[in-house]
Tab-separated table of C-alpha atoms and ligand atoms in Angstrom:
chain	number	residue	atom	x	y	z
O	1	MET	CA	90.357	133.320	53.065
O	2	ALA	CA	88.457	131.319	55.652
O	3	ARG	CA	90.637	129.296	57.999
O	4	ASP	CA	89.654	126.318	60.026
O	5	LYS	CA	93.185	125.728	61.290
O	6	ASP	CA	94.546	127.519	64.308
O	7	ILE	CA	97.874	128.837	63.029
O	8	VAL	CA	100.173	130.125	65.776
O	9	LEU	CA	103.203	130.869	63.708
O	10	GLU	CA	103.439	131.843	60.094
O	11	VAL	CA	106.673	132.456	58.242
O	12	LYS	CA	106.102	134.294	54.975
O	13	ASN	CA	108.638	134.755	52.192
O	14	LEU	CA	111.509	134.883	54.644
O	15	TYR	CA	114.969	135.851	53.393
O	16	LYS	CA	118.208	136.137	55.320
O	17	LEU	CA	121.233	137.220	53.350
O	18	TYR	CA	124.755	137.578	54.718
O	19	GLY	CA	127.117	139.939	52.931
O	20	VAL	CA	127.380	143.500	51.692
O	21	ASN	CA	125.813	143.426	48.274
O	22	ARG	CA	122.403	142.255	49.442
O	23	ASN	CA	120.230	144.234	47.032
O	24	ALA	CA	121.948	142.780	44.008
O	25	ALA	CA	121.724	139.327	45.582
O	26	MET	CA	118.029	139.742	46.255
O	27	GLU	CA	117.398	140.663	42.644
O	28	LEU	CA	119.188	137.577	41.440
O	29	LEU	CA	117.298	135.361	43.869
O	30	LYS	CA	113.992	136.767	42.734
O	31	LYS	CA	114.961	135.916	39.174
O	32	GLY	CA	115.414	132.340	40.321
O	33	ALA	CA	119.172	132.160	40.787
O	34	GLY	CA	120.369	129.539	43.289
O	35	ARG	CA	122.534	130.035	46.336
O	36	SER	CA	125.861	129.168	44.725
O	37	GLU	CA	125.296	131.395	41.734
O	38	VAL	CA	124.356	134.327	43.963
O	39	LEU	CA	127.446	133.747	46.080
O	40	LYS	CA	129.662	133.663	42.998
O	41	GLN	CA	128.214	136.814	41.486
O	42	THR	CA	127.716	138.959	44.586
O	43	GLY	CA	129.651	137.398	47.443
O	44	VAL	CA	126.407	137.159	49.410
O	45	THR	CA	125.287	133.974	51.214
O	46	ALA	CA	121.573	133.350	50.904
O	47	ALA	CA	121.185	131.507	54.229
O	48	VAL	CA	117.403	131.591	53.875
O	49	ASN	CA	115.822	132.010	50.476
O	50	ASN	CA	112.099	132.712	50.299
O	51	VAL	CA	110.889	130.322	52.979
O	52	SER	CA	107.194	130.149	53.891
O	53	PHE	CA	105.389	127.755	56.209
O	54	GLU	CA	102.730	127.653	58.895
O	55	VAL	CA	102.764	125.974	62.283
O	56	GLU	CA	99.471	124.840	63.721
O	57	ARG	CA	98.759	125.199	67.449
O	58	GLY	CA	99.477	122.088	69.479
O	59	LYS	CA	101.423	120.432	66.653
O	60	ILE	CA	105.058	119.594	66.071
O	61	PHE	CA	106.536	121.038	62.897
O	62	VAL	CA	109.961	119.674	62.005
O	63	LEU	CA	112.503	121.401	59.780
O	64	ILE	CA	115.039	119.021	58.329
O	65	GLY	CA	117.920	119.481	55.917
O	66	LEU	CA	121.636	118.933	55.485
O	67	SER	CA	124.158	121.020	57.381
O	68	GLY	CA	124.159	124.583	56.085
O	69	SER	CA	120.702	124.358	54.553
O	70	GLY	CA	119.494	127.264	56.694
O	71	LYS	CA	117.492	125.591	59.478
O	72	SER	CA	119.073	127.420	62.400
O	73	THR	CA	118.856	130.716	60.598
O	74	VAL	CA	115.104	130.293	60.163
O	75	VAL	CA	114.691	129.615	63.869
O	76	ARG	CA	116.927	132.493	64.860
O	77	CYS	CA	114.894	134.809	62.652
O	78	ILE	CA	111.696	133.697	64.364
O	79	ASN	CA	112.801	134.970	67.756
O	80	MET	CA	114.747	137.809	66.129
O	81	LEU	CA	118.158	136.660	67.296
O	82	GLN	CA	118.823	137.361	63.624
O	83	ASN	CA	117.194	140.200	61.785
O	84	PRO	CA	115.573	138.910	58.582
O	85	THR	CA	116.533	140.590	55.313
O	86	ALA	CA	112.976	140.376	54.010
O	87	GLY	CA	109.680	138.665	54.693
O	88	SER	CA	107.473	138.442	57.724
O	89	ILE	CA	107.096	136.304	60.816
O	90	LEU	CA	103.580	136.343	62.158
O	91	PHE	CA	102.932	135.200	65.683
O	92	GLU	CA	99.178	134.928	66.177
O	93	GLY	CA	98.841	137.267	63.219
O	94	GLN	CA	101.218	139.883	64.565
O	95	ASP	CA	104.480	140.600	62.776
O	96	VAL	CA	107.349	139.908	65.140
O	97	ARG	CA	109.594	142.165	63.066
O	98	LYS	CA	107.467	145.151	63.994
O	99	LEU	CA	107.708	144.627	67.740
O	100	LYS	CA	109.292	147.420	69.770
O	101	LYS	CA	112.258	146.547	71.948
O	102	LYS	CA	110.211	145.954	75.086
O	103	GLU	CA	107.544	144.008	73.222
O	104	LEU	CA	110.238	141.824	71.744
O	105	LEU	CA	111.654	141.055	75.172
O	106	ASP	CA	108.182	140.162	76.290
O	107	PHE	CA	107.703	137.966	73.229
O	108	ARG	CA	110.902	136.060	74.030
O	109	ARG	CA	109.977	135.675	77.682
O	110	HIS	CA	106.367	134.621	77.338
O	111	LYS	CA	105.630	133.420	73.838
O	112	VAL	CA	108.624	131.474	72.573
O	113	SER	CA	111.351	129.561	74.352
O	114	MET	CA	114.426	128.142	72.760
O	115	VAL	CA	116.118	124.821	73.512
O	116	PHE	CA	119.651	124.582	72.163
O	117	GLN	CA	121.755	121.669	71.037
O	118	ASN	CA	124.464	122.271	73.608
O	119	TYR	CA	122.066	122.772	76.520
O	120	GLY	CA	123.160	126.362	77.230
O	121	LEU	CA	122.833	125.807	80.959
O	122	MET	CA	124.298	128.100	83.584
O	123	SER	CA	127.112	126.298	85.327
O	124	HIS	CA	127.015	128.433	88.460
O	125	ARG	CA	123.393	127.500	89.156
O	126	ASP	CA	122.005	124.170	90.237
O	127	VAL	CA	119.265	122.347	88.333
O	128	LEU	CA	116.490	124.109	90.215
O	129	GLY	CA	118.108	127.497	89.675
O	130	ASN	CA	118.458	126.845	85.956
O	131	VAL	CA	114.860	125.779	85.531
O	132	ALA	CA	113.515	128.669	87.615
O	133	TYR	CA	115.699	131.258	85.893
O	134	GLY	CA	113.148	132.498	83.380
O	135	LEU	CA	110.547	132.950	86.088
O	136	GLU	CA	113.054	134.790	88.229
O	137	VAL	CA	113.757	137.225	85.400
O	138	ARG	CA	110.023	137.773	85.124
O	139	GLY	CA	109.879	138.695	88.793
O	140	VAL	CA	107.915	135.650	89.955
O	141	PRO	CA	108.331	135.361	93.770
O	142	ARG	CA	110.774	132.746	94.956
O	143	GLU	CA	108.317	130.334	96.507
O	144	GLU	CA	106.057	130.327	93.490
O	145	ARG	CA	108.831	129.935	90.937
O	146	GLU	CA	110.485	127.126	92.853
O	147	ALA	CA	107.203	125.287	93.214
O	148	ARG	CA	106.664	125.604	89.485
O	149	ALA	CA	110.245	124.528	88.759
O	150	HIS	CA	109.823	121.440	90.967
O	151	GLU	CA	106.687	120.506	89.071
O	152	ILE	CA	108.428	120.742	85.687
O	153	ILE	CA	111.559	118.974	86.920
O	154	ASP	CA	109.318	116.141	88.016
O	155	MET	CA	107.652	116.081	84.601
O	156	VAL	CA	110.960	115.655	82.770
O	157	GLY	CA	111.964	112.889	85.161
O	158	LEU	CA	114.634	114.695	87.178
O	159	SER	CA	113.096	114.641	90.641
O	160	GLY	CA	115.802	114.399	93.266
O	161	TRP	CA	118.407	116.133	91.110
O	162	GLU	CA	117.332	119.709	91.906
O	163	LYS	CA	120.411	120.580	93.929
O	164	LYS	CA	122.940	119.133	91.499
O	165	ASN	CA	125.128	121.232	89.310
O	166	PRO	CA	124.719	120.708	85.531
O	167	SER	CA	128.320	119.478	85.346
O	168	GLU	CA	127.316	116.487	87.475
O	169	LEU	CA	124.678	115.345	84.985
O	170	SER	CA	124.829	113.188	81.868
O	171	GLY	CA	124.103	114.675	78.443
O	172	GLY	CA	120.559	113.362	78.399
O	173	MET	CA	119.885	114.763	81.846
O	174	ARG	CA	121.307	118.143	80.901
O	175	GLN	CA	119.030	118.249	77.916
O	176	ARG	CA	116.103	117.477	80.194
O	177	VAL	CA	117.096	120.482	82.267
O	178	GLY	CA	117.209	122.564	79.075
O	179	ILE	CA	113.712	121.419	78.153
O	180	ALA	CA	112.451	121.994	81.693
O	181	ARG	CA	113.867	125.486	81.671
O	182	ALA	CA	112.099	126.265	78.405
O	183	LEU	CA	108.833	124.754	79.645
O	184	ALA	CA	108.942	126.629	82.956
O	185	ASN	CA	108.264	129.844	81.051
O	186	ASP	CA	105.079	128.224	79.796
O	187	PRO	CA	105.695	129.504	76.270
O	188	ASP	CA	103.176	129.112	73.464
O	189	VAL	CA	105.873	127.869	71.139
O	190	LEU	CA	109.017	125.874	71.837
O	191	LEU	CA	111.842	126.340	69.377
O	192	MET	CA	114.189	123.366	69.496
O	193	ASP	CA	117.349	123.537	67.417
O	194	GLU	CA	118.810	120.023	67.178
O	195	PRO	CA	118.272	119.459	70.885
O	196	PHE	CA	119.083	115.754	70.792
O	197	SER	CA	121.922	115.637	68.282
O	198	ALA	CA	124.639	115.346	70.878
O	199	LEU	CA	122.987	112.417	72.652
O	200	ASP	CA	123.777	108.782	72.043
O	201	PRO	CA	121.078	106.873	70.153
O	202	LEU	CA	119.447	105.136	73.099
O	203	VAL	CA	119.211	108.266	75.217
O	204	ARG	CA	118.003	110.084	72.150
O	205	ARG	CA	115.136	107.662	71.696
O	206	ASP	CA	114.185	108.120	75.337
O	207	MET	CA	114.192	111.863	74.950
O	208	GLN	CA	112.043	111.720	71.822
O	209	PHE	CA	109.510	109.657	73.694
O	210	GLU	CA	109.679	112.021	76.642
O	211	LEU	CA	109.165	115.028	74.407
O	212	LEU	CA	106.097	113.471	72.787
O	213	THR	CA	104.674	112.660	76.198
O	214	ILE	CA	105.243	116.181	77.469
O	215	GLN	CA	103.891	117.678	74.282
O	216	ARG	CA	100.678	115.691	74.560
O	217	LYS	CA	100.282	116.521	78.209
O	218	MET	CA	100.913	120.227	77.823
O	219	ASN	CA	99.651	120.607	74.269
O	220	LYS	CA	102.639	122.709	73.244
O	221	THR	CA	103.403	123.918	69.768
O	222	ILE	CA	106.913	122.927	68.792
O	223	LEU	CA	109.222	123.905	65.960
O	224	PHE	CA	111.860	121.205	65.975
O	225	ILE	CA	115.087	121.167	63.970
O	226	THR	CA	116.971	118.028	63.112
O	227	HIS	CA	118.978	116.462	60.349
O	228	ASP	CA	117.841	113.005	61.246
O	229	ILE	CA	114.953	111.741	59.134
O	230	ASP	CA	113.924	109.085	61.660
O	231	GLU	CA	113.612	111.757	64.309
O	232	ALA	CA	111.703	114.012	61.916
O	233	PHE	CA	109.228	111.273	61.001
O	234	LYS	CA	108.799	110.184	64.583
O	235	LEU	CA	108.134	113.614	66.012
O	236	GLY	CA	106.716	115.685	63.210
O	237	ASP	CA	103.038	116.147	62.551
O	238	ARG	CA	104.335	117.989	59.518
O	239	ILE	CA	107.827	118.172	58.136
O	240	GLY	CA	109.585	120.747	55.979
O	241	ILE	CA	112.704	119.773	54.044
O	242	MET	CA	115.291	122.501	53.420
O	243	ARG	CA	118.048	122.635	50.838
O	244	ASP	CA	120.415	125.539	50.120
O	245	GLY	CA	118.234	127.997	52.006
O	246	GLN	CA	114.986	126.967	50.371
O	247	LEU	CA	112.103	124.922	51.678
O	248	ILE	CA	111.525	122.309	49.016
O	249	GLN	CA	108.701	120.273	50.442
O	250	VAL	CA	106.276	120.452	53.328
O	251	GLY	CA	103.971	117.616	54.305
O	252	THR	CA	103.340	114.653	56.555
O	253	ALA	CA	105.712	111.695	56.636
O	254	GLU	CA	103.275	109.688	54.560
O	255	GLU	CA	102.819	112.426	51.979
O	256	MET	CA	106.559	112.792	51.565
O	257	THR	CA	107.172	109.097	51.361
O	258	SER	CA	104.522	108.503	48.767
O	259	ASN	CA	105.273	111.629	46.779
O	260	PRO	CA	108.779	113.039	47.269
O	261	ALA	CA	109.259	116.382	45.481
O	262	ASP	CA	112.692	115.518	44.085
O	263	GLU	CA	115.810	113.361	44.389
O	264	TYR	CA	117.070	115.238	47.451
O	265	VAL	CA	113.872	114.508	49.331
O	266	ARG	CA	113.877	110.931	48.101
O	267	ASP	CA	117.449	110.428	49.339
O	268	PHE	CA	116.472	111.686	52.767
O	269	ILE	CA	113.479	109.409	52.913
O	270	ASP	CA	115.380	106.404	51.662
O	271	SER	CA	117.776	106.770	54.543
O	272	ALA	CA	114.951	106.418	57.054
O	273	ASP	CA	114.490	103.240	59.018
O	274	ARG	CA	110.885	102.842	58.041
O	275	SER	CA	110.131	100.162	60.552
O	276	ARG	CA	110.843	102.628	63.377
O	277	VAL	CA	108.889	105.405	61.744
O	278	PHE	CA	105.776	103.784	60.422
O	279	CYS	CA	103.151	102.087	62.443
O	280	ALA	CA	100.497	99.533	61.656
O	281	LYS	CA	97.893	102.043	60.540
O	282	ASN	CA	100.304	103.547	57.981
O	283	VAL	CA	100.629	100.321	56.053
O	284	MET	CA	97.352	98.496	56.714
O	285	GLU	CA	94.919	97.702	53.953
O	286	THR	CA	91.210	97.126	53.879
O	287	PRO	CA	90.466	93.397	53.753
O	288	SER	CA	89.062	92.443	50.378
O	289	SER	CA	86.503	90.124	51.919
O	290	LEU	CA	84.632	90.371	55.209
O	291	ILE	CA	82.127	87.911	56.639
O	292	ARG	CA	79.659	88.453	59.424
O	293	VAL	CA	79.528	85.856	62.126
O	294	SER	CA	75.798	85.507	61.430
O	295	ASP	CA	76.369	84.730	57.728
O	296	GLY	CA	75.650	81.223	56.503
O	297	ALA	CA	78.320	79.054	54.880
O	298	THR	CA	76.952	79.623	51.361
O	299	LYS	CA	77.165	83.384	51.728
O	300	ALA	CA	80.661	83.142	53.206
O	301	LEU	CA	81.822	80.961	50.342
O	302	SER	CA	80.510	83.262	47.670
O	303	ALA	CA	82.101	86.292	49.394
O	304	MET	CA	85.468	84.532	49.341
O	305	ARG	CA	85.100	83.391	45.754
O	306	ARG	CA	84.126	86.881	44.624
O	307	SER	CA	87.280	88.389	46.019
O	308	GLY	CA	89.465	85.415	45.179
O	309	VAL	CA	90.770	84.762	48.705
O	310	SER	CA	91.197	81.497	50.544
O	311	SER	CA	90.347	82.881	53.965
O	312	SER	CA	88.328	85.761	55.297
O	313	TYR	CA	88.025	87.879	58.433
O	314	VAL	CA	84.869	87.396	60.451
O	315	ILE	CA	83.326	90.287	62.363
O	316	ASP	CA	80.237	90.743	64.510
O	317	GLU	CA	77.533	93.387	64.049
O	318	LYS	CA	79.707	95.988	65.753
O	319	MET	CA	82.756	95.383	63.538
O	320	VAL	CA	84.498	93.600	66.396
O	321	LEU	CA	86.863	91.000	64.996
O	322	VAL	CA	85.861	87.433	65.813
O	323	GLY	CA	88.483	85.537	63.838
O	324	ILE	CA	89.249	83.981	60.487
O	325	LEU	CA	87.336	81.484	58.398
O	326	THR	CA	89.226	79.505	55.774
O	327	LEU	CA	87.700	78.527	52.454
O	328	GLU	CA	88.216	74.889	53.356
O	329	ASP	CA	86.310	75.215	56.622
O	330	ALA	CA	83.525	77.177	54.925
O	331	MET	CA	83.119	74.269	52.504
O	332	LYS	CA	82.971	71.820	55.397
O	333	ALA	CA	80.323	73.920	57.156
O	334	LYS	CA	78.322	73.983	53.958
O	335	ALA	CA	78.567	70.228	53.457
O	336	GLU	CA	77.536	69.640	57.051
O	337	ASN	CA	74.902	72.336	56.883
O	338	THR	CA	76.169	73.828	60.172
O	339	PRO	CA	76.761	77.486	61.171
O	340	ILE	CA	80.244	78.822	60.397
O	341	ALA	CA	80.778	79.911	64.025
O	342	GLN	CA	82.349	76.642	65.143
O	343	TYR	CA	84.920	76.805	62.340
O	344	ILE	CA	86.177	80.309	63.070
O	345	ILE	CA	89.839	80.390	64.075
O	346	GLN	CA	89.919	82.833	66.941
O	347	ASP	CA	93.541	82.523	67.912
O	348	ILE	CA	95.033	84.948	65.362
O	349	GLU	CA	97.643	87.681	65.574
O	350	ARG	CA	96.216	91.091	66.395
O	351	VAL	CA	98.125	94.391	66.532
O	352	ALA	CA	97.242	97.908	67.644
O	353	PRO	CA	96.932	100.670	65.020
O	354	ASP	CA	99.840	102.627	66.478
O	355	ALA	CA	102.206	99.675	66.966
O	356	LEU	CA	105.558	100.327	65.286
O	357	LEU	CA	106.366	97.973	62.423
O	358	ALA	CA	109.658	97.157	64.127
O	359	ASP	CA	107.712	95.917	67.131
O	360	ILE	CA	105.261	93.727	65.217
O	361	MET	CA	108.000	92.044	63.202
O	362	PRO	CA	107.949	88.862	65.344
O	363	GLN	CA	104.193	88.520	64.990
O	364	ALA	CA	104.442	89.046	61.243
O	365	ALA	CA	107.121	86.397	61.025
O	366	ARG	CA	105.080	83.682	62.741
O	367	THR	CA	101.602	84.400	61.448
O	368	ARG	CA	99.829	82.216	58.893
O	369	PHE	CA	97.354	84.948	57.974
O	370	PRO	CA	97.792	88.681	57.533
O	371	LEU	CA	97.930	90.556	60.847
O	372	ALA	CA	94.634	92.010	62.003
O	373	VAL	CA	94.782	95.645	63.097
O	374	VAL	CA	92.264	96.162	65.897
O	375	ASP	CA	91.611	99.144	68.154
O	376	SER	CA	91.403	98.885	71.928
O	377	GLU	CA	87.814	97.706	71.703
O	378	GLY	CA	88.619	94.989	69.231
O	379	HIS	CA	87.146	96.660	66.145
O	380	LEU	CA	88.812	95.540	62.949
O	381	GLU	CA	90.473	98.532	61.307
O	382	GLY	CA	92.502	96.820	58.628
O	383	ILE	CA	94.928	94.049	57.847
O	384	ILE	CA	98.644	93.918	57.134
O	385	SER	CA	100.277	91.332	54.968
O	386	LYS	CA	103.419	89.660	56.189
O	387	ALA	CA	105.215	91.078	53.166
O	388	ALA	CA	104.269	94.657	54.031
O	389	VAL	CA	105.882	94.338	57.454
O	390	LEU	CA	108.967	92.437	56.395
O	391	SER	CA	109.640	94.672	53.379
O	392	SER	CA	109.696	97.740	55.606
O	393	LEU	CA	112.994	96.388	56.887
O	394	THR	CA	114.752	97.028	53.614
D	401	ATP	N1	126.553	134.929	60.767
D	401	ATP	C1	126.728	134.397	59.558
D	401	ATP	N2	127.478	134.988	58.630
D	401	ATP	C2	127.641	134.475	57.407
D	401	ATP	N3	127.075	133.330	56.982
D	401	ATP	C3	126.311	132.682	57.861
D	401	ATP	C4	126.094	133.153	59.184
D	401	ATP	N4	125.260	132.285	59.828
D	401	ATP	C5	124.993	131.316	58.941
D	401	ATP	N5	125.617	131.538	57.756
D	401	ATP	C6	125.539	130.704	56.564
D	401	ATP	O1	124.180	130.469	56.283
D	401	ATP	C7	123.976	129.130	55.847
D	401	ATP	C8	122.913	128.468	56.695
D	401	ATP	O2	123.401	128.277	58.010
D	401	ATP	P1	122.540	127.609	59.169
D	401	ATP	O3	123.347	127.683	60.395
D	401	ATP	O4	121.213	128.222	59.173
D	401	ATP	O5	122.431	126.113	58.650
D	401	ATP	P2	121.830	124.831	59.376
D	401	ATP	O6	120.879	124.228	58.426
D	401	ATP	O7	121.356	125.182	60.719
D	401	ATP	O8	123.115	123.897	59.485
D	401	ATP	P3	123.562	122.854	60.643
D	401	ATP	O9	122.782	121.592	60.397
D	401	ATP	O10	125.020	122.651	60.372
D	401	ATP	O11	123.294	123.471	61.971
D	401	ATP	C9	125.317	128.461	55.886
D	401	ATP	O12	125.856	128.469	54.588
D	401	ATP	C10	126.140	129.329	56.806
D	401	ATP	O13	127.481	129.300	56.432
D	402	MG	MG1	121.936	124.600	62.672
């Protein structure tokens, strides 16, 4: 099959069973039995049950699910901290399960790096020593590895803290060290298992922002685990929802929201604070009537009548938004036989396509007209009704 996507990591029909009677359990699973039934009949826990997904290079793929749904097990199978029961894990097309011992070590050192929830820092080393550790193991000379470590420490915002011991840092700072340490190896893929769960909400938001910034700068591929839907929607280019060892739905935040696979997915999505997840471009609509600034009043009036609106957006030849013309003013211009230009209301609320709904709430509250979504050059991309913004709060 022809592929236009650059897939770095592919998990195919992955199973991880815990217990003795695994063959019997596997047979039951393949017949469609669920986790609890298999456990009852065979005593085997199906931690991961036939999971398949692909991660595209340079993207963030988020796995989300309730506690025990199998997220960590999937990640631990990817770097072979756990040996899968069945299935394959392809890294750039090569099956990780078939790597020899030395190749596997190499894979863990160069290709994937893991960031853990509880930092996993070495308490007897300072910040610099922690970040440079992976390079040290690889035999990178001291000067070079420390220079590299300084660079990364700076990137995660910890300049000046190099000589501190991890115990002297706050949780958020420790997690920055954990991320820096993983990045110092310059891995192709970062595996992050609930890295921010232990942080308080404000620090967590900071870290999410930081991670996105770093990811864009370094163009890393990230597999991110969370059980927080807001975090998943904020970070994930694509999201996979797990339940009882199975992956029940994979898609973008918008795809999941508009078409949840089942009640479980819907419950997850309903718990999201949409205003912090969705931005202007996710909810904007195409205006039903557009007028060019060069149009005459008669043409403007008929455009408004046709689409049944009492005001219309006015653009120039390059789609740059000029303002709004009301039906009333268009009628005045017609009666006076003057160009519409002098009647255009230019002082209207404009928002950027990637503005969070939470942040445009005040503008939505005070505006008389729908909000105009314009790009950095002023081109009109869409409009958002007051109702669309305010209803995202509920
Ligand atoms: N070493 C093990 N032996 C037996 N069962 C295990 C083992 N590791 C995990 N499990 C079981 O596998 C299932 C999936 O566990 P996993 O840790 O992958 O879940 P998770 O989605 O990461 O949960 P959490 O959000 O709590 O971290 C659970 O039912 C767990 O009890
Ligand atoms: Mg886990």
